[in-house]
Protein backbone atom coordinates (compact mmCIF):
# COMPACT_ATOMS: atom_id res chain seq x y z
CA UNK A 1 0.00 0.00 0.00
CA UNK A 2 1.35 3.42 -0.96
CA UNK A 3 1.75 6.35 1.40
CA UNK A 4 -1.34 8.13 0.12
CA UNK A 5 -3.43 4.98 0.35
CA UNK A 6 -2.22 4.46 3.92
CA UNK A 7 -3.23 8.00 4.82
CA UNK A 8 -6.67 7.61 3.26
CA UNK A 9 -7.11 4.32 5.08
CA UNK A 10 -6.11 5.93 8.38
CA UNK A 11 -8.55 8.80 7.84
CA UNK A 12 -11.44 6.54 6.86
CA UNK A 13 -10.83 4.22 9.80
CA UNK A 14 -10.52 7.20 12.14
CA UNK A 15 -7.00 6.23 13.15
CA UNK A 16 -6.07 9.80 12.23
CA UNK A 17 -8.11 12.65 13.67
CA UNK A 18 -8.50 15.95 11.83
CA UNK A 19 -8.50 18.88 14.27
CA UNK A 20 -9.65 22.30 13.09
CA UNK A 21 -7.37 25.01 14.49
CA UNK A 22 -9.26 27.82 12.76
CA UNK A 23 -11.32 30.52 14.46
CA UNK A 24 -14.72 31.24 12.82
CA UNK A 25 -14.50 34.38 10.69
CA UNK A 26 -17.33 36.89 11.17
CA UNK A 27 -17.98 40.56 11.88
CA UNK A 28 -17.12 40.13 15.57
CA UNK A 29 -13.76 38.44 14.97
CA UNK A 30 -11.11 40.38 16.94
CA UNK A 31 -8.67 42.33 14.79
CA UNK A 32 -5.45 44.14 15.58
CA UNK A 33 -5.92 47.71 16.79
CA UNK A 34 -2.97 50.01 16.09
CA UNK A 35 -2.86 53.48 17.70
CA UNK A 36 -2.89 56.70 15.64
CA UNK A 37 -1.38 57.69 13.30
CA UNK A 38 -1.15 54.11 11.98
CA UNK A 39 -3.80 52.71 9.64
CA UNK A 40 -5.87 49.67 10.62
CA UNK A 41 -7.47 46.80 8.75
CA UNK A 42 -11.25 46.68 8.35
CA UNK A 43 -13.46 44.23 10.26
CA UNK A 44 -14.71 41.22 8.34
CA UNK A 45 -18.08 41.65 6.65
CA UNK A 46 -20.27 40.16 3.91
CA UNK A 47 -22.16 42.14 1.30
CA UNK A 48 -24.99 40.13 -0.22
CA UNK A 49 -25.10 39.85 -4.01
CA UNK A 50 -28.20 37.67 -4.27
CA UNK A 51 -30.11 35.16 -2.15
CA UNK A 52 -32.61 33.11 -4.17
CA UNK A 53 -34.39 36.26 -5.34
CA UNK A 54 -34.75 38.50 -8.39
CA UNK A 55 -30.99 39.25 -8.26
CA UNK A 56 -30.29 35.55 -8.67
CA UNK A 57 -33.23 33.15 -8.29
CA UNK A 58 -31.32 29.90 -7.71
CA UNK A 59 -28.18 31.03 -5.93
CA UNK A 60 -26.86 32.78 -2.85
CA UNK A 61 -23.49 34.56 -2.78
CA UNK A 62 -21.65 37.47 -1.20
CA UNK A 63 -18.80 39.86 -1.65
CA UNK A 64 -16.22 39.50 1.13
CA UNK A 65 -14.77 42.59 2.80
CA UNK A 66 -11.77 41.86 4.97
CA UNK A 67 -8.07 42.40 5.49
CA UNK A 68 -5.31 39.93 4.77
CA UNK A 69 -4.56 39.69 8.49
CA UNK A 70 -8.02 38.98 9.91
CA UNK A 71 -8.95 36.02 12.07
CA UNK A 72 -6.80 32.91 11.78
CA UNK A 73 -4.28 34.03 9.21
CA UNK A 74 -0.91 33.41 7.59
CA UNK A 75 1.93 35.97 7.59
CA UNK A 76 4.22 35.84 4.56
CA UNK A 77 7.77 37.24 4.76
CA UNK A 78 6.89 40.30 2.66
CA UNK A 79 4.48 41.38 5.44
CA UNK A 80 7.39 43.02 7.31
CA UNK A 81 9.99 45.50 6.16
CA UNK A 82 12.78 43.05 7.05
CA UNK A 83 11.28 40.55 4.59
CA UNK A 84 10.32 43.04 1.90
CA UNK A 85 12.34 41.15 -0.73
CA UNK A 86 10.94 37.78 0.34
CA UNK A 87 7.94 35.71 -0.68
CA UNK A 88 4.43 37.06 -0.93
CA UNK A 89 1.72 34.65 0.12
CA UNK A 90 1.19 33.33 -3.43
CA UNK A 91 4.89 32.43 -3.68
CA UNK A 92 5.02 30.20 -0.61
CA UNK A 93 5.84 26.69 -1.91
CA UNK A 94 2.86 24.38 -1.55
CA UNK A 95 5.05 21.69 0.02
CA UNK A 96 5.74 24.01 2.96
CA UNK A 97 2.02 24.22 3.76
CA UNK A 98 2.10 20.62 5.01
CA UNK A 99 4.56 20.24 7.88
CA UNK A 100 5.06 18.70 11.33
CA UNK A 101 4.26 20.70 14.43
CA UNK A 102 5.54 20.97 17.99
CA UNK A 103 3.15 22.38 20.61
CA UNK A 104 4.69 24.20 23.57
CA UNK A 105 2.17 24.67 26.37
CA UNK A 106 2.59 27.78 28.51
CA UNK A 107 -1.08 28.33 29.24
CA UNK A 108 -0.60 28.19 33.03
CA UNK A 109 2.15 30.82 32.91
CA UNK A 110 0.06 33.04 30.63
CA UNK A 111 -2.97 32.73 32.90
CA UNK A 112 -0.85 33.95 35.80
CA UNK A 113 0.79 36.73 33.77
CA UNK A 114 -0.81 38.01 30.55
CA UNK A 115 2.53 39.62 29.64
CA UNK A 116 4.37 36.29 29.88
CA UNK A 117 7.24 35.93 27.41
CA UNK A 118 8.65 32.74 25.93
CA UNK A 119 12.42 32.55 26.45
CA UNK A 120 15.13 30.39 24.85
CA UNK A 121 15.50 28.40 28.06
CA UNK A 122 11.77 27.54 27.96
CA UNK A 123 12.22 26.04 24.51
CA UNK A 124 15.39 24.16 25.47
CA UNK A 125 13.68 22.72 28.55
CA UNK A 126 10.82 21.54 26.34
CA UNK A 127 13.33 19.98 23.91
CA UNK A 128 15.04 18.14 26.77
CA UNK A 129 11.72 16.41 27.50
CA UNK A 130 10.22 15.99 24.04
CA UNK A 131 13.14 16.07 21.62
CA UNK A 132 14.27 18.72 19.14
CA UNK A 133 11.92 21.05 17.34
CA UNK A 134 10.83 19.51 14.03
CA UNK A 135 13.06 20.18 11.04
CA UNK A 136 11.05 22.21 8.54
CA UNK A 137 8.08 22.31 10.91
CA UNK A 138 6.05 24.69 13.06
CA UNK A 139 6.43 25.78 16.65
CA UNK A 140 2.90 26.32 17.99
CA UNK A 141 2.80 28.39 21.18
CA UNK A 142 -0.15 27.49 23.39
CA UNK A 143 -1.18 30.17 25.89
CA UNK A 144 -4.88 29.41 26.37
CA UNK A 145 -5.71 32.73 24.73
CA UNK A 146 -8.20 31.13 22.35
CA UNK A 147 -10.63 30.88 25.28
CA UNK A 148 -11.04 34.67 24.99
CA UNK A 149 -11.70 34.78 21.25
CA UNK A 150 -15.49 35.27 21.52
CA UNK A 151 -14.93 38.54 23.41
CA UNK A 152 -12.83 41.05 21.44
CA UNK A 153 -12.17 43.24 24.48
CA UNK A 154 -10.90 40.33 26.58
CA UNK A 155 -8.97 38.95 23.63
CA UNK A 156 -7.09 42.19 22.94
CA UNK A 157 -6.81 42.87 26.72
CA UNK A 158 -5.76 46.51 26.41
CA UNK A 159 -5.57 49.32 28.94
CA UNK A 160 -4.10 52.83 28.91
CA UNK A 161 -0.61 51.31 28.53
CA UNK A 162 -1.59 49.18 25.56
CA UNK A 163 -2.47 45.50 25.03
CA UNK A 164 -1.37 42.78 27.44
CA UNK A 165 -1.05 39.42 25.69
CA UNK A 166 1.66 36.74 25.94
CA UNK A 167 4.42 36.55 23.38
CA UNK A 168 8.12 35.98 22.83
CA UNK A 169 11.19 37.79 24.12
CA UNK A 170 13.52 39.59 21.73
CA UNK A 171 16.29 37.05 22.35
CA UNK A 172 14.02 34.08 21.79
CA UNK A 173 12.51 35.53 18.61
CA UNK A 174 16.00 36.05 17.19
CA UNK A 175 16.98 32.49 18.17
CA UNK A 176 13.87 31.02 16.56
CA UNK A 177 14.65 32.94 13.38
CA UNK A 178 18.36 32.22 13.14
CA UNK A 179 18.96 28.89 14.89
CA UNK A 180 15.77 26.88 15.28
CA UNK A 181 15.02 24.48 12.38
CA UNK A 182 11.36 25.58 12.10
CA UNK A 183 9.72 27.18 9.07
CA UNK A 184 7.22 29.14 11.13
CA UNK A 185 5.73 30.16 14.44
CA UNK A 186 2.05 30.01 15.40
CA UNK A 187 0.07 31.60 18.25
CA UNK A 188 -3.46 31.87 19.64
CA UNK A 189 -3.25 35.66 20.05
CA UNK A 190 -4.10 38.40 17.52
CA UNK A 191 -0.51 38.48 16.25
CA UNK A 192 2.71 36.53 16.62
CA UNK A 193 4.18 39.18 18.94
CA UNK A 194 3.39 40.02 22.55
CA UNK A 195 0.93 42.80 23.25
CA UNK A 196 3.77 44.92 24.65
CA UNK A 197 6.10 44.22 21.70
CA UNK A 198 5.70 47.77 20.36
CA UNK A 199 8.05 48.79 23.20
CA UNK A 200 10.70 46.10 22.53
CA UNK A 201 14.02 46.67 20.76
CA UNK A 202 13.45 45.99 17.94
CA UNK A 203 9.70 46.48 18.05
CA UNK A 204 7.66 43.39 17.15
CA UNK A 205 10.67 41.04 17.15
CA UNK A 206 8.77 37.95 15.93
CA UNK A 207 7.70 39.83 12.84
CA UNK A 208 11.08 41.47 12.41
CA UNK A 209 13.31 38.43 12.91
CA UNK A 210 11.22 35.50 11.66
CA UNK A 211 9.74 37.14 8.58
CA UNK A 212 13.12 38.69 7.86
CA UNK A 213 14.60 35.19 7.89
CA UNK A 214 12.04 33.98 5.34
CA UNK A 215 9.94 32.15 7.92
CA UNK A 216 6.17 32.36 8.40
CA UNK A 217 3.61 33.28 11.03
CA UNK A 218 0.21 31.85 11.99
CA UNK A 219 -2.10 33.66 14.38
CA UNK A 220 -5.44 33.32 16.17
CA UNK A 221 -5.23 29.54 16.24
CA UNK A 222 -7.69 27.54 18.33
CA UNK A 223 -7.83 24.08 19.90
CA UNK A 224 -4.10 23.73 20.46
CA UNK A 225 -5.02 22.12 23.79
CA UNK A 226 -6.20 19.05 21.88
CA UNK A 227 -2.84 18.48 20.16
CA UNK A 228 0.05 16.38 21.50
CA UNK A 229 3.42 18.05 22.14
CA UNK A 230 4.82 16.27 19.06
CA UNK A 231 3.50 14.15 16.22
CA UNK A 232 0.81 16.37 14.71
CA UNK A 233 1.03 17.39 11.05
CA UNK A 234 -0.21 20.84 10.11
CA UNK A 235 -2.08 21.62 6.89
CA UNK A 236 -2.17 25.37 6.33
CA UNK A 237 -4.25 26.82 3.49
CA UNK A 238 -3.91 30.57 2.88
CA UNK A 239 -5.32 32.05 -0.31
CA UNK A 240 -2.56 32.48 -2.95
CA UNK A 241 -3.07 36.24 -3.26
CA UNK A 242 -0.60 37.62 -5.81
CA UNK A 243 1.33 40.37 -4.07
CA UNK A 244 -0.41 39.56 -0.79
CA UNK A 245 1.34 40.02 2.54
CA UNK A 246 -0.80 37.31 4.10
CA UNK A 247 -4.22 35.72 4.02
CA UNK A 248 -6.97 34.36 6.23
CA UNK A 249 -6.33 30.62 6.38
CA UNK A 250 -7.98 27.33 7.26
CA UNK A 251 -5.52 25.47 9.46
CA UNK A 252 -6.00 21.75 10.13
CA UNK A 253 -3.95 19.34 12.22
CA UNK A 254 -3.70 15.61 11.51
CA UNK A 255 -3.23 13.66 14.74
CA UNK A 256 -2.67 9.92 14.98
CA UNK A 257 -4.88 8.30 17.62
PDB file of C-alpha atoms in Angstrom, residues 100-239:
ATOM      1  CA  UNK A 100       5.060  18.697  11.328  1.00  0.00           C
ATOM      2  CA  UNK A 101       4.258  20.702  14.431  1.00  0.00           C
ATOM      3  CA  UNK A 102       5.536  20.970  17.988  1.00  0.00           C
ATOM      4  CA  UNK A 103       3.154  22.377  20.613  1.00  0.00           C
ATOM      5  CA  UNK A 104       4.695  24.202  23.567  1.00  0.00           C
ATOM      6  CA  UNK A 105       2.166  24.669  26.369  1.00  0.00           C
ATOM      7  CA  UNK A 106       2.591  27.782  28.511  1.00  0.00           C
ATOM      8  CA  UNK A 107      -1.077  28.325  29.244  1.00  0.00           C
ATOM      9  CA  UNK A 108      -0.596  28.192  33.030  1.00  0.00           C
ATOM     10  CA  UNK A 109       2.149  30.820  32.908  1.00  0.00           C
ATOM     11  CA  UNK A 110       0.061  33.040  30.630  1.00  0.00           C
ATOM     12  CA  UNK A 111      -2.973  32.729  32.905  1.00  0.00           C
ATOM     13  CA  UNK A 112      -0.852  33.953  35.801  1.00  0.00           C
ATOM     14  CA  UNK A 113       0.791  36.730  33.774  1.00  0.00           C
ATOM     15  CA  UNK A 114      -0.810  38.012  30.546  1.00  0.00           C
ATOM     16  CA  UNK A 115       2.526  39.618  29.645  1.00  0.00           C
ATOM     17  CA  UNK A 116       4.368  36.286  29.884  1.00  0.00           C
ATOM     18  CA  UNK A 117       7.240  35.926  27.405  1.00  0.00           C
ATOM     19  CA  UNK A 118       8.654  32.736  25.930  1.00  0.00           C
ATOM     20  CA  UNK A 119      12.417  32.545  26.450  1.00  0.00           C
ATOM     21  CA  UNK A 120      15.126  30.394  24.849  1.00  0.00           C
ATOM     22  CA  UNK A 121      15.498  28.404  28.065  1.00  0.00           C
ATOM     23  CA  UNK A 122      11.774  27.540  27.961  1.00  0.00           C
ATOM     24  CA  UNK A 123      12.221  26.042  24.509  1.00  0.00           C
ATOM     25  CA  UNK A 124      15.388  24.162  25.466  1.00  0.00           C
ATOM     26  CA  UNK A 125      13.683  22.723  28.551  1.00  0.00           C
ATOM     27  CA  UNK A 126      10.824  21.543  26.339  1.00  0.00           C
ATOM     28  CA  UNK A 127      13.329  19.981  23.912  1.00  0.00           C
ATOM     29  CA  UNK A 128      15.042  18.140  26.767  1.00  0.00           C
ATOM     30  CA  UNK A 129      11.720  16.412  27.503  1.00  0.00           C
ATOM     31  CA  UNK A 130      10.221  15.991  24.039  1.00  0.00           C
ATOM     32  CA  UNK A 131      13.143  16.071  21.623  1.00  0.00           C
ATOM     33  CA  UNK A 132      14.273  18.720  19.137  1.00  0.00           C
ATOM     34  CA  UNK A 133      11.922  21.052  17.339  1.00  0.00           C
ATOM     35  CA  UNK A 134      10.832  19.514  14.027  1.00  0.00           C
ATOM     36  CA  UNK A 135      13.058  20.177  11.043  1.00  0.00           C
ATOM     37  CA  UNK A 136      11.048  22.206   8.541  1.00  0.00           C
ATOM     38  CA  UNK A 137       8.078  22.308  10.907  1.00  0.00           C
ATOM     39  CA  UNK A 138       6.050  24.691  13.064  1.00  0.00           C
ATOM     40  CA  UNK A 139       6.434  25.782  16.649  1.00  0.00           C
ATOM     41  CA  UNK A 140       2.905  26.319  17.985  1.00  0.00           C
ATOM     42  CA  UNK A 141       2.805  28.386  21.175  1.00  0.00           C
ATOM     43  CA  UNK A 142      -0.149  27.488  23.391  1.00  0.00           C
ATOM     44  CA  UNK A 143      -1.175  30.171  25.892  1.00  0.00           C
ATOM     45  CA  UNK A 144      -4.877  29.409  26.370  1.00  0.00           C
ATOM     46  CA  UNK A 145      -5.707  32.728  24.728  1.00  0.00           C
ATOM     47  CA  UNK A 146      -8.198  31.135  22.348  1.00  0.00           C
ATOM     48  CA  UNK A 147     -10.633  30.877  25.284  1.00  0.00           C
ATOM     49  CA  UNK A 148     -11.036  34.665  24.993  1.00  0.00           C
ATOM     50  CA  UNK A 149     -11.699  34.782  21.249  1.00  0.00           C
ATOM     51  CA  UNK A 150     -15.486  35.273  21.523  1.00  0.00           C
ATOM     52  CA  UNK A 151     -14.933  38.544  23.413  1.00  0.00           C
ATOM     53  CA  UNK A 152     -12.826  41.053  21.442  1.00  0.00           C
ATOM     54  CA  UNK A 153     -12.172  43.237  24.482  1.00  0.00           C
ATOM     55  CA  UNK A 154     -10.903  40.327  26.584  1.00  0.00           C
ATOM     56  CA  UNK A 155      -8.973  38.946  23.631  1.00  0.00           C
ATOM     57  CA  UNK A 156      -7.092  42.194  22.937  1.00  0.00           C
ATOM     58  CA  UNK A 157      -6.808  42.868  26.716  1.00  0.00           C
ATOM     59  CA  UNK A 158      -5.762  46.513  26.411  1.00  0.00           C
ATOM     60  CA  UNK A 159      -5.569  49.319  28.944  1.00  0.00           C
ATOM     61  CA  UNK A 160      -4.103  52.834  28.905  1.00  0.00           C
ATOM     62  CA  UNK A 161      -0.612  51.312  28.530  1.00  0.00           C
ATOM     63  CA  UNK A 162      -1.593  49.180  25.557  1.00  0.00           C
ATOM     64  CA  UNK A 163      -2.466  45.501  25.029  1.00  0.00           C
ATOM     65  CA  UNK A 164      -1.369  42.779  27.435  1.00  0.00           C
ATOM     66  CA  UNK A 165      -1.053  39.421  25.685  1.00  0.00           C
ATOM     67  CA  UNK A 166       1.663  36.736  25.939  1.00  0.00           C
ATOM     68  CA  UNK A 167       4.419  36.547  23.383  1.00  0.00           C
ATOM     69  CA  UNK A 168       8.116  35.978  22.830  1.00  0.00           C
ATOM     70  CA  UNK A 169      11.194  37.794  24.118  1.00  0.00           C
ATOM     71  CA  UNK A 170      13.522  39.592  21.726  1.00  0.00           C
ATOM     72  CA  UNK A 171      16.293  37.055  22.348  1.00  0.00           C
ATOM     73  CA  UNK A 172      14.021  34.081  21.788  1.00  0.00           C
ATOM     74  CA  UNK A 173      12.512  35.535  18.608  1.00  0.00           C
ATOM     75  CA  UNK A 174      15.996  36.048  17.186  1.00  0.00           C
ATOM     76  CA  UNK A 175      16.983  32.492  18.170  1.00  0.00           C
ATOM     77  CA  UNK A 176      13.867  31.018  16.558  1.00  0.00           C
ATOM     78  CA  UNK A 177      14.653  32.944  13.378  1.00  0.00           C
ATOM     79  CA  UNK A 178      18.358  32.218  13.143  1.00  0.00           C
ATOM     80  CA  UNK A 179      18.962  28.888  14.891  1.00  0.00           C
ATOM     81  CA  UNK A 180      15.766  26.884  15.282  1.00  0.00           C
ATOM     82  CA  UNK A 181      15.020  24.478  12.379  1.00  0.00           C
ATOM     83  CA  UNK A 182      11.359  25.585  12.100  1.00  0.00           C
ATOM     84  CA  UNK A 183       9.717  27.183   9.066  1.00  0.00           C
ATOM     85  CA  UNK A 184       7.217  29.142  11.127  1.00  0.00           C
ATOM     86  CA  UNK A 185       5.726  30.158  14.444  1.00  0.00           C
ATOM     87  CA  UNK A 186       2.047  30.013  15.404  1.00  0.00           C
ATOM     88  CA  UNK A 187       0.070  31.599  18.252  1.00  0.00           C
ATOM     89  CA  UNK A 188      -3.461  31.870  19.639  1.00  0.00           C
ATOM     90  CA  UNK A 189      -3.245  35.658  20.048  1.00  0.00           C
ATOM     91  CA  UNK A 190      -4.096  38.397  17.519  1.00  0.00           C
ATOM     92  CA  UNK A 191      -0.512  38.484  16.253  1.00  0.00           C
ATOM     93  CA  UNK A 192       2.711  36.532  16.623  1.00  0.00           C
ATOM     94  CA  UNK A 193       4.179  39.177  18.937  1.00  0.00           C
ATOM     95  CA  UNK A 194       3.392  40.016  22.551  1.00  0.00           C
ATOM     96  CA  UNK A 195       0.927  42.798  23.251  1.00  0.00           C
ATOM     97  CA  UNK A 196       3.769  44.917  24.651  1.00  0.00           C
ATOM     98  CA  UNK A 197       6.098  44.224  21.701  1.00  0.00           C
ATOM     99  CA  UNK A 198       5.704  47.767  20.363  1.00  0.00           C
ATOM    100  CA  UNK A 199       8.050  48.790  23.196  1.00  0.00           C
ATOM    101  CA  UNK A 200      10.696  46.102  22.533  1.00  0.00           C
ATOM    102  CA  UNK A 201      14.018  46.673  20.759  1.00  0.00           C
ATOM    103  CA  UNK A 202      13.449  45.991  17.941  1.00  0.00           C
ATOM    104  CA  UNK A 203       9.703  46.477  18.054  1.00  0.00           C
ATOM    105  CA  UNK A 204       7.659  43.393  17.150  1.00  0.00           C
ATOM    106  CA  UNK A 205      10.668  41.036  17.147  1.00  0.00           C
ATOM    107  CA  UNK A 206       8.768  37.949  15.932  1.00  0.00           C
ATOM    108  CA  UNK A 207       7.697  39.829  12.839  1.00  0.00           C
ATOM    109  CA  UNK A 208      11.080  41.472  12.408  1.00  0.00           C
ATOM    110  CA  UNK A 209      13.312  38.433  12.913  1.00  0.00           C
ATOM    111  CA  UNK A 210      11.225  35.496  11.665  1.00  0.00           C
ATOM    112  CA  UNK A 211       9.742  37.144   8.577  1.00  0.00           C
ATOM    113  CA  UNK A 212      13.125  38.695   7.861  1.00  0.00           C
ATOM    114  CA  UNK A 213      14.600  35.192   7.895  1.00  0.00           C
ATOM    115  CA  UNK A 214      12.044  33.985   5.344  1.00  0.00           C
ATOM    116  CA  UNK A 215       9.936  32.154   7.924  1.00  0.00           C
ATOM    117  CA  UNK A 216       6.169  32.360   8.404  1.00  0.00           C
ATOM    118  CA  UNK A 217       3.609  33.284  11.034  1.00  0.00           C
ATOM    119  CA  UNK A 218       0.210  31.854  11.993  1.00  0.00           C
ATOM    120  CA  UNK A 219      -2.101  33.662  14.385  1.00  0.00           C
ATOM    121  CA  UNK A 220      -5.438  33.316  16.169  1.00  0.00           C
ATOM    122  CA  UNK A 221      -5.231  29.537  16.242  1.00  0.00           C
ATOM    123  CA  UNK A 222      -7.686  27.536  18.326  1.00  0.00           C
ATOM    124  CA  UNK A 223      -7.834  24.085  19.905  1.00  0.00           C
ATOM    125  CA  UNK A 224      -4.097  23.725  20.461  1.00  0.00           C
ATOM    126  CA  UNK A 225      -5.021  22.122  23.792  1.00  0.00           C
ATOM    127  CA  UNK A 226      -6.198  19.047  21.877  1.00  0.00           C
ATOM    128  CA  UNK A 227      -2.840  18.484  20.158  1.00  0.00           C
ATOM    129  CA  UNK A 228       0.051  16.383  21.496  1.00  0.00           C
ATOM    130  CA  UNK A 229       3.423  18.045  22.137  1.00  0.00           C
ATOM    131  CA  UNK A 230       4.821  16.266  19.064  1.00  0.00           C
ATOM    132  CA  UNK A 231       3.496  14.150  16.224  1.00  0.00           C
ATOM    133  CA  UNK A 232       0.815  16.373  14.712  1.00  0.00           C
ATOM    134  CA  UNK A 233       1.032  17.386  11.054  1.00  0.00           C
ATOM    135  CA  UNK A 234      -0.213  20.844  10.114  1.00  0.00           C
ATOM    136  CA  UNK A 235      -2.079  21.617   6.887  1.00  0.00           C
ATOM    137  CA  UNK A 236      -2.166  25.372   6.326  1.00  0.00           C
ATOM    138  CA  UNK A 237      -4.255  26.816   3.494  1.00  0.00           C
ATOM    139  CA  UNK A 238      -3.910  30.568   2.877  1.00  0.00           C
ATOM    140  CA  UNK A 239      -5.319  32.053  -0.312  1.00  0.00           C
TER     141      UNK A 239
END
